[in-house]
Amino acid sequence: MTVLVLGSGGREHALALACSRDPQVGQVHVAPGNPGTASFAVNHDVSPTDLPAVVDLARSIEADLVVVGPEAPLVAGVADALRAAGIPCFGPSAAAARLEGSKAFAKQVMADAGVPTAASCVCTELDQVAKVLDDFGAPHVVKDDGLAGGKGVVVTEDRGQALAHAQHCLEVGHRVVVEEFLDGPEVSLFAICDGERALPMQPAQDFKRVGNDGTGPNTGGMGAYTPLPWAPHDLVDQVSQQIIMPTLAQMQAQGTPFIGLLYAGLALTSTGPKVVEFNVRFGDPETEPLLSLLESPLASIMLAAAQADLSTIDGLRFRPEYAVGVVLASQGYPSAPITGRPITGLTSQDADVLHAGTRLDGDQLVASGGRVLVVLGHGETLAGARQEAYQNLSEIQLDGGFHRDDIAAAAAEQEALAGLASGNSSHETPRHATATPEEPSYRNNPSTN
């Protein structure tokens, strides 16, 4: 099988690497890719949003499957163009991609499907926004209805800031979605979907704020870990039954079947899981640790989903370990990242270092974006996985580069305490031991993932 992955970041590096491990895959291509993917796949200088060029490339390499990483080409209709050319594509149609492309559309689907989510109101005038803000109270949650390059969501106690964001959205011709605040820990749960059936992955959690202890501005994500030792035992089943399957049934009923990766960003509230937002592609940086543990043949499963038939696949298998991913960011990220600085201390073949924003300047690897690398660690305990991730990160040098020191720290601490309490000298705990969840605040889910 020949697989083409569209995109250039850490998510696409992880996807391409996972596809390369599938025994049925002979060759992996990436467009445009990055220096990391170039070490094991063939990169092509083609933009994922240039639909005719993507179709031409897929034809020229005789791709058996195209996997779309970012959301922008999906919203633009790249999956439709590929399917029209007879090329299987893992990714939703433009109509189905509105689950991410329009917050108002997603809210309507959830309402029709009976999916639990935050109460909301779609507004077209600033006076209407002001009234709804007062009705819901603080903290205020204001969302641009469309894709906004990671600047579409504001969660704030400041009513003036909330109104200013709404005014900006309205001025550029977008509707505004105002929501009630959902308290509780955040969880990311991905499901591979074929239009009717779904294969859920184990849950993960990411860290959006730029600084330790959840301080500073939101980012595309500063790290993630999986599995979650504090999550309820039945979380995956509950989310599948109450959220994923009703959503797929509703999308099918309205003539927009969802084929691809459905990403449910959840808040675990006191009354159960509720959807904060849907995304229609793999999230970043959760994908990197998740796929590093996946034992199932990813490309073959995505091809089955693209062909609308997951009926022969029982489920997904993951190694019984923990994985932690830590983002190395450029100085000035997220507001004004400094690029072009050299990166040293890593080898191109290191599978635990995924390239998110790098390029080659001659023979020198340099930073080309705000999030530069995602560095992984694995272990039988969460503490062990953290230790390995940070040890791997310590060997990499980037002038002015920085990272958070507390990825999965609270959960690892509670894992150790639970192990001591149970008399387990190795500090190992059951995979769903009670622990303190990380950053229990509303997910501000930028579209830069």
Coordinates of C-alpha atoms in Angstrom, one line a residue:
M1 CA 0.0 0.0 0.0
T2 CA 1.2 3.5 -0.8
V3 CA 0.1 6.2 1.7
L4 CA 0.1 10.0 1.2
V5 CA -0.1 12.1 4.4
L6 CA -1.0 15.8 4.0
G7 CA 0.6 18.3 6.3
S8 CA 3.9 19.5 7.8
G9 CA 3.8 19.3 11.6
G10 CA 4.3 17.0 14.5
R11 CA 0.9 15.4 14.0
E12 CA 1.7 14.5 10.4
H13 CA 5.1 13.2 11.4
A14 CA 3.4 10.9 13.9
L15 CA 0.8 9.8 11.4
A16 CA 3.4 9.1 8.7
L17 CA 5.5 7.2 11.2
A18 CA 2.6 5.1 12.4
C19 CA 1.6 4.3 8.8
S20 CA 5.2 3.2 8.0
R21 CA 4.9 0.6 10.8
D22 CA 1.8 -1.0 9.2
P23 CA 2.9 -4.3 7.5
Q24 CA 0.7 -3.6 4.6
V25 CA 2.4 -0.3 3.7
G26 CA 5.2 -0.3 1.2
Q27 CA 5.9 3.5 0.9
V28 CA 4.8 6.6 2.7
H29 CA 4.7 10.1 1.1
V30 CA 4.1 13.4 2.9
A31 CA 3.1 16.8 1.4
P32 CA 4.8 19.0 2.2
G33 CA 6.3 17.1 5.2
N34 CA 9.3 18.2 7.2
P35 CA 12.9 17.2 7.9
G36 CA 11.7 14.5 10.3
T37 CA 9.4 12.8 7.8
A38 CA 12.2 13.0 5.2
S39 CA 14.2 10.5 7.2
F40 CA 11.8 7.6 6.4
A41 CA 9.2 9.0 3.8
V42 CA 9.2 10.9 0.6
N43 CA 8.4 14.6 0.9
H44 CA 6.7 16.6 -1.8
D45 CA 6.5 20.4 -2.0
V46 CA 2.8 20.5 -2.4
S47 CA 0.4 22.6 -0.3
P48 CA -2.5 20.6 1.3
T49 CA -4.9 23.4 0.4
D50 CA -4.0 23.3 -3.4
L51 CA -6.7 20.7 -4.2
P52 CA -5.7 20.1 -7.9
A53 CA -2.1 19.7 -7.0
V54 CA -3.0 17.2 -4.2
V55 CA -5.1 15.2 -6.6
D56 CA -2.3 15.2 -9.2
L57 CA 0.3 14.1 -6.6
A58 CA -1.9 11.3 -5.4
R59 CA -2.4 10.1 -8.9
S60 CA 1.3 10.4 -9.8
I61 CA 2.4 8.2 -6.9
E62 CA -0.6 5.9 -7.3
A63 CA -1.7 6.5 -3.7
D64 CA -3.9 3.8 -2.2
L65 CA -4.8 6.1 0.7
V66 CA -4.6 9.8 1.4
V67 CA -4.6 10.9 5.1
V68 CA -5.4 14.5 5.8
G69 CA -3.7 16.1 8.8
P70 CA -4.9 19.8 9.1
E71 CA -8.4 21.1 9.2
A72 CA -8.1 23.8 6.6
P73 CA -7.9 21.5 3.5
L74 CA -10.8 19.4 4.9
V75 CA -13.0 22.5 5.2
A76 CA -11.9 23.5 1.7
G77 CA -13.0 20.1 0.3
V78 CA -9.8 18.2 -0.3
A79 CA -11.5 14.9 0.6
D80 CA -14.3 15.6 -1.9
A81 CA -11.7 16.3 -4.7
L82 CA -9.8 13.1 -3.9
R83 CA -12.9 10.9 -3.8
A84 CA -14.2 12.4 -7.0
A85 CA -10.9 11.2 -8.6
G86 CA -11.5 7.7 -7.2
I87 CA -8.8 8.0 -4.5
P88 CA -9.6 6.8 -1.0
C89 CA -9.3 9.5 1.6
F90 CA -9.3 9.4 5.4
G91 CA -11.0 12.7 6.2
P92 CA -14.5 14.1 6.1
S93 CA -16.2 15.8 3.2
A94 CA -16.4 19.6 3.3
A95 CA -20.0 19.3 4.4
A96 CA -19.1 17.0 7.3
A97 CA -16.0 19.1 8.2
R98 CA -18.4 21.9 9.2
L99 CA -18.4 20.1 12.6
E100 CA -15.2 22.0 13.1
G101 CA -15.5 24.7 10.5
S102 CA -18.7 26.2 12.0
K103 CA -19.3 26.2 15.8
A104 CA -23.0 27.0 15.1
F105 CA -23.4 24.0 12.8
A106 CA -21.8 21.7 15.4
K107 CA -24.1 23.0 18.1
Q108 CA -27.1 22.3 16.0
V109 CA -25.9 18.8 15.2
M110 CA -25.4 18.2 18.9
A111 CA -28.8 19.6 19.8
D112 CA -30.5 17.4 17.1
A113 CA -28.6 14.3 18.3
G114 CA -29.2 14.9 22.0
V115 CA -25.4 15.2 22.7
P116 CA -24.5 16.8 26.0
T117 CA -22.7 20.1 25.6
A118 CA -22.7 23.7 26.9
A119 CA -25.7 25.8 26.6
S120 CA -25.1 28.4 23.8
C121 CA -26.5 31.2 21.7
V122 CA -25.5 32.1 18.1
C123 CA -25.3 35.9 17.8
T124 CA -25.2 38.3 14.9
E125 CA -25.2 41.6 16.7
L126 CA -23.2 43.0 19.6
D127 CA -26.2 44.0 21.7
Q128 CA -27.3 40.4 21.5
V129 CA -23.9 39.2 22.6
A130 CA -24.0 41.6 25.6
K131 CA -27.3 40.2 26.7
V132 CA -26.3 36.6 26.5
L133 CA -23.0 37.3 28.4
D134 CA -25.1 38.7 31.2
D135 CA -27.5 35.8 31.1
F136 CA -24.8 33.2 31.3
G137 CA -22.5 35.1 33.6
A138 CA -18.7 34.8 34.0
P139 CA -16.4 33.2 33.1
H140 CA -17.4 34.3 29.6
V141 CA -16.9 32.0 26.6
V142 CA -17.0 33.7 23.2
K143 CA -16.2 31.8 20.0
D144 CA -15.8 32.9 16.4
D145 CA -18.2 30.7 14.4
G146 CA -15.6 29.8 11.8
L147 CA -11.9 28.8 11.6
A148 CA -9.8 31.6 13.0
G149 CA -6.2 30.4 12.9
G150 CA -6.1 29.7 16.7
K151 CA -7.6 33.1 17.7
G152 CA -11.2 32.1 17.6
V153 CA -12.0 31.4 21.3
V154 CA -11.8 33.7 24.3
V155 CA -12.5 32.5 27.8
T156 CA -12.3 35.4 30.3
E157 CA -13.8 36.9 33.5
D158 CA -13.5 40.3 31.8
R159 CA -16.8 41.3 30.1
G160 CA -15.1 44.0 28.1
Q161 CA -12.6 41.6 26.7
A162 CA -15.4 39.2 25.8
L163 CA -17.3 42.0 24.0
A164 CA -14.2 43.2 22.2
H165 CA -13.6 39.7 20.8
A166 CA -17.2 39.4 19.7
Q167 CA -17.0 42.8 18.0
H168 CA -13.9 41.7 16.1
C169 CA -15.6 38.5 14.9
L170 CA -18.7 40.5 13.7
E171 CA -16.5 43.1 12.0
V172 CA -15.0 40.4 9.8
G173 CA -18.4 39.0 8.9
H174 CA -18.5 36.0 11.2
R175 CA -21.2 35.0 13.6
V176 CA -20.5 34.7 17.3
V177 CA -21.3 31.7 19.5
V178 CA -21.6 32.6 23.2
E179 CA -21.5 29.6 25.6
E180 CA -21.9 28.8 29.3
F181 CA -18.7 28.0 31.0
L182 CA -18.0 24.3 31.6
D183 CA -16.0 23.5 34.6
G184 CA -14.1 20.3 35.1
P185 CA -11.0 18.5 33.7
E186 CA -10.5 18.4 30.0
V187 CA -10.1 15.2 28.0
S188 CA -9.4 14.6 24.3
L189 CA -11.0 11.5 22.8
F190 CA -10.4 10.5 19.2
A191 CA -12.5 8.0 17.2
I192 CA -11.8 6.6 13.7
C193 CA -15.2 6.7 11.9
D194 CA -16.6 5.1 8.7
G195 CA -19.9 7.0 8.6
E196 CA -21.8 4.5 10.8
R197 CA -19.2 2.8 13.0
A198 CA -16.5 4.2 15.3
L199 CA -13.3 2.9 16.8
P200 CA -12.5 5.1 19.9
M201 CA -8.9 5.6 21.0
Q202 CA -7.9 5.7 24.6
P203 CA -8.3 9.2 26.1
A204 CA -5.5 11.8 26.3
Q205 CA -5.0 15.2 27.9
D206 CA -3.1 18.2 26.5
F207 CA -1.8 21.4 28.1
K208 CA -2.9 24.6 26.4
R209 CA -1.4 27.4 28.4
V210 CA 2.2 28.4 27.6
G211 CA 3.4 28.4 31.2
N212 CA 3.8 26.1 34.1
D213 CA 0.7 25.6 36.3
G214 CA -1.6 26.7 33.4
T215 CA -0.4 30.3 33.3
G216 CA 0.0 32.6 30.4
P217 CA -1.8 32.7 27.0
N218 CA -3.3 29.8 25.2
T219 CA -1.2 27.9 22.6
G220 CA -1.7 25.1 20.1
G221 CA -0.6 22.8 22.9
M222 CA 2.6 22.5 25.1
G223 CA 2.4 18.8 25.8
A224 CA 0.1 15.8 26.3
Y225 CA 0.0 12.4 27.9
T226 CA -2.0 9.1 27.7
P227 CA -3.6 7.1 29.2
L228 CA -5.3 9.0 32.0
P229 CA -4.9 7.2 35.3
W230 CA -7.6 9.3 37.0
A231 CA -10.3 9.0 34.3
P232 CA -13.5 7.0 35.0
H233 CA -13.3 3.3 34.1
D234 CA -16.2 3.6 31.7
L235 CA -15.3 7.0 30.1
V236 CA -14.6 5.6 26.6
D237 CA -17.9 3.6 26.6
Q238 CA -19.9 6.5 28.0
V239 CA -18.5 9.0 25.4
S240 CA -19.0 6.4 22.6
Q241 CA -22.7 5.8 23.6
Q242 CA -23.7 9.4 24.5
I243 CA -21.6 11.5 22.1
I244 CA -19.8 9.7 19.3
M245 CA -22.5 7.3 18.0
P246 CA -25.4 9.8 18.3
T247 CA -23.3 12.4 16.4
L248 CA -22.5 9.9 13.6
A249 CA -26.2 8.8 13.4
Q250 CA -27.3 12.5 13.1
M251 CA -24.7 13.3 10.5
Q252 CA -25.8 10.2 8.5
A253 CA -29.5 11.2 8.8
Q254 CA -28.9 14.6 7.5
G255 CA -27.0 13.4 4.4
T256 CA -23.5 14.4 5.6
P257 CA -22.0 11.1 6.8
F258 CA -18.8 11.5 8.8
I259 CA -15.8 9.5 7.5
G260 CA -12.5 10.3 9.2
L261 CA -11.2 11.2 12.7
L262 CA -13.8 12.7 15.0
Y263 CA -12.1 14.5 17.9
A264 CA -14.3 15.2 20.9
G265 CA -12.9 17.8 23.2
L266 CA -14.6 17.1 26.5
A267 CA -15.2 18.7 29.9
L268 CA -15.8 16.1 32.6
T269 CA -18.4 18.0 34.5
S270 CA -20.1 17.0 37.7
T271 CA -23.1 15.8 35.6
G272 CA -20.9 13.8 33.2
P273 CA -18.9 14.4 30.0
K274 CA -19.9 17.3 27.8
V275 CA -18.6 18.4 24.4
V276 CA -16.6 21.6 24.4
E277 CA -15.9 21.4 20.7
F278 CA -15.6 18.9 17.9
N279 CA -12.6 18.7 15.6
V280 CA -12.5 16.7 12.4
R281 CA -8.9 15.6 12.4
F282 CA -6.2 14.3 14.7
G283 CA -5.3 16.8 17.5
D284 CA -1.8 18.0 18.1
P285 CA 0.1 17.3 20.5
E286 CA -2.1 14.4 21.7
T287 CA -1.6 12.5 18.5
E288 CA 2.1 12.1 19.1
P289 CA 2.0 10.2 22.4
L290 CA -1.2 8.3 21.4
L291 CA 0.1 6.9 18.1
S292 CA 3.5 6.0 19.7
L293 CA 1.6 3.4 21.8
L294 CA -0.7 2.1 19.0
E295 CA -0.1 -1.5 18.1
S296 CA -2.9 -1.8 15.5
P297 CA -2.1 -1.3 11.8
L298 CA -3.2 2.3 11.4
A299 CA -3.0 2.7 7.7
S300 CA -5.1 -0.5 7.0
I301 CA -7.7 0.7 9.6
M302 CA -7.9 4.2 8.1
L303 CA -8.3 2.7 4.6
A304 CA -11.2 0.5 5.9
A305 CA -12.8 3.7 7.3
A306 CA -12.2 5.6 4.1
Q307 CA -14.0 2.7 2.2
A308 CA -16.9 3.0 4.8
D309 CA -16.4 -0.4 6.2
L310 CA -14.9 -0.9 9.7
S311 CA -17.1 -4.0 10.3
T312 CA -14.3 -6.5 10.4
I313 CA -12.2 -4.5 12.9
D314 CA -12.9 -5.3 16.5
G315 CA -11.0 -2.4 18.1
L316 CA -7.7 -0.7 18.6
R317 CA -4.8 -2.1 20.5
F318 CA -2.4 0.0 22.6
R319 CA 0.8 -1.0 24.4
P320 CA 0.1 -1.1 28.2
E321 CA 2.4 1.8 28.9
Y322 CA 2.2 5.5 29.5
A323 CA 3.4 8.0 26.9
V324 CA 4.2 11.7 27.6
G325 CA 5.0 14.3 25.0
V326 CA 6.6 17.6 25.7
V327 CA 6.8 20.5 23.3
L328 CA 10.0 22.5 22.7
A329 CA 8.9 26.0 21.6
S330 CA 10.8 28.9 20.1
Q331 CA 11.5 32.0 22.1
G332 CA 8.6 34.4 21.9
Y333 CA 5.9 31.8 21.3
P334 CA 3.0 32.1 21.0
S335 CA 2.8 35.8 20.2
A336 CA 6.0 36.4 18.2
P337 CA 8.2 33.2 17.9
I338 CA 11.8 33.7 16.8
T339 CA 12.6 31.4 13.9
G340 CA 15.8 30.4 12.1
R341 CA 17.9 29.4 15.1
P342 CA 19.8 26.2 14.9
I343 CA 18.7 23.0 16.6
T344 CA 21.4 20.5 17.8
G345 CA 21.6 17.4 19.8
L346 CA 19.2 15.1 17.9
T347 CA 19.4 12.5 15.2
S348 CA 17.1 12.3 12.2
Q349 CA 16.2 8.7 13.1
D350 CA 15.0 9.4 16.6
A351 CA 11.4 8.1 16.7
D352 CA 10.8 9.8 20.0
V353 CA 11.4 13.3 18.6
L354 CA 8.7 14.5 16.2
H355 CA 9.2 17.6 14.1
A356 CA 6.5 20.3 14.5
G357 CA 8.2 23.4 13.1
T358 CA 11.6 22.7 11.6
R359 CA 13.4 23.2 8.3
L360 CA 16.9 22.6 6.8
D361 CA 19.1 25.6 6.2
G362 CA 21.7 23.9 4.1
D363 CA 22.7 21.0 6.3
Q364 CA 21.6 22.7 9.5
L365 CA 18.3 22.0 11.1
V366 CA 16.6 25.2 12.3
A367 CA 13.4 26.2 13.9
S368 CA 10.7 27.4 11.5
G369 CA 7.7 27.8 13.8
G370 CA 6.6 28.4 17.3
R371 CA 6.2 24.8 18.3
V372 CA 9.4 23.2 17.1
L373 CA 9.6 19.6 18.4
V374 CA 7.5 17.2 20.4
V375 CA 9.7 15.0 22.5
L376 CA 8.3 11.7 23.8
G377 CA 8.9 9.4 26.7
H378 CA 7.5 6.0 27.6
G379 CA 7.3 3.9 30.8
E380 CA 5.4 1.4 32.8
T381 CA 4.5 4.3 35.1
L382 CA 3.5 7.9 34.3
A383 CA 6.5 9.1 36.4
G384 CA 8.8 6.9 34.3
A385 CA 7.4 8.2 31.0
R386 CA 7.8 11.8 32.3
Q387 CA 11.4 11.1 33.3
E388 CA 12.3 9.7 29.9
A389 CA 10.6 12.6 28.0
Y390 CA 12.4 15.2 29.9
Q391 CA 15.7 13.3 29.7
N392 CA 15.3 13.1 25.9
L393 CA 14.5 16.8 25.8
S394 CA 17.6 17.8 27.9
E395 CA 19.8 16.5 25.1
I396 CA 18.4 18.9 22.5
Q397 CA 19.6 22.5 22.2
L398 CA 17.8 25.5 20.8
D399 CA 18.9 29.0 21.7
G400 CA 16.0 30.7 23.6
G401 CA 13.9 27.5 23.3
F402 CA 11.7 26.7 26.2
H403 CA 9.2 24.0 27.5
R404 CA 6.8 23.5 30.3
D405 CA 8.2 21.5 33.2
D406 CA 4.9 20.2 34.5
I407 CA 3.4 18.0 31.8
A408 CA 1.5 15.2 33.5
A409 CA 3.2 16.2 36.8
A410 CA 0.1 16.3 39.0
A411 CA -1.2 12.9 37.7
A412 CA 2.3 11.3 38.2
E413 CA 2.4 12.6 41.7
Q414 CA -0.9 11.1 42.5
E415 CA 0.1 7.9 40.8
A416 CA 3.0 7.6 43.2
L417 CA 0.9 8.4 46.3
A418 CA -1.7 5.8 45.3
G419 CA 1.1 3.3 44.8
L420 CA 2.4 4.0 48.3
A421 CA -1.0 3.8 49.8
S422 CA -1.6 0.4 48.2
G423 CA 1.8 -0.9 49.5
N424 CA 3.1 -1.2 45.9
S425 CA 6.8 -0.4 46.3
S426 CA 7.2 0.1 42.5
H427 CA 4.6 2.9 42.8
E428 CA 2.7 1.3 40.0
T429 CA -1.1 1.9 40.1
P430 CA -4.1 0.5 38.3
R431 CA -4.5 2.2 35.0
H432 CA -7.6 4.1 36.3
A433 CA -6.5 5.0 39.8
T434 CA -8.0 8.1 41.4
A435 CA -5.7 11.1 40.8
T436 CA -5.8 14.8 40.4
P437 CA -6.5 15.8 36.8
E438 CA -4.3 18.3 35.1
E439 CA -5.4 21.9 34.5
P440 CA -9.1 21.5 35.4
S441 CA -10.3 24.5 33.3
Y442 CA -12.3 25.1 30.2
R443 CA -10.6 24.0 27.0
N444 CA -9.8 27.0 24.8
N445 CA -9.2 24.8 21.8
P446 CA -7.3 26.8 19.1
S447 CA -7.6 25.6 15.5
T448 CA -3.8 25.7 15.3
N449 CA -3.7 22.1 16.4

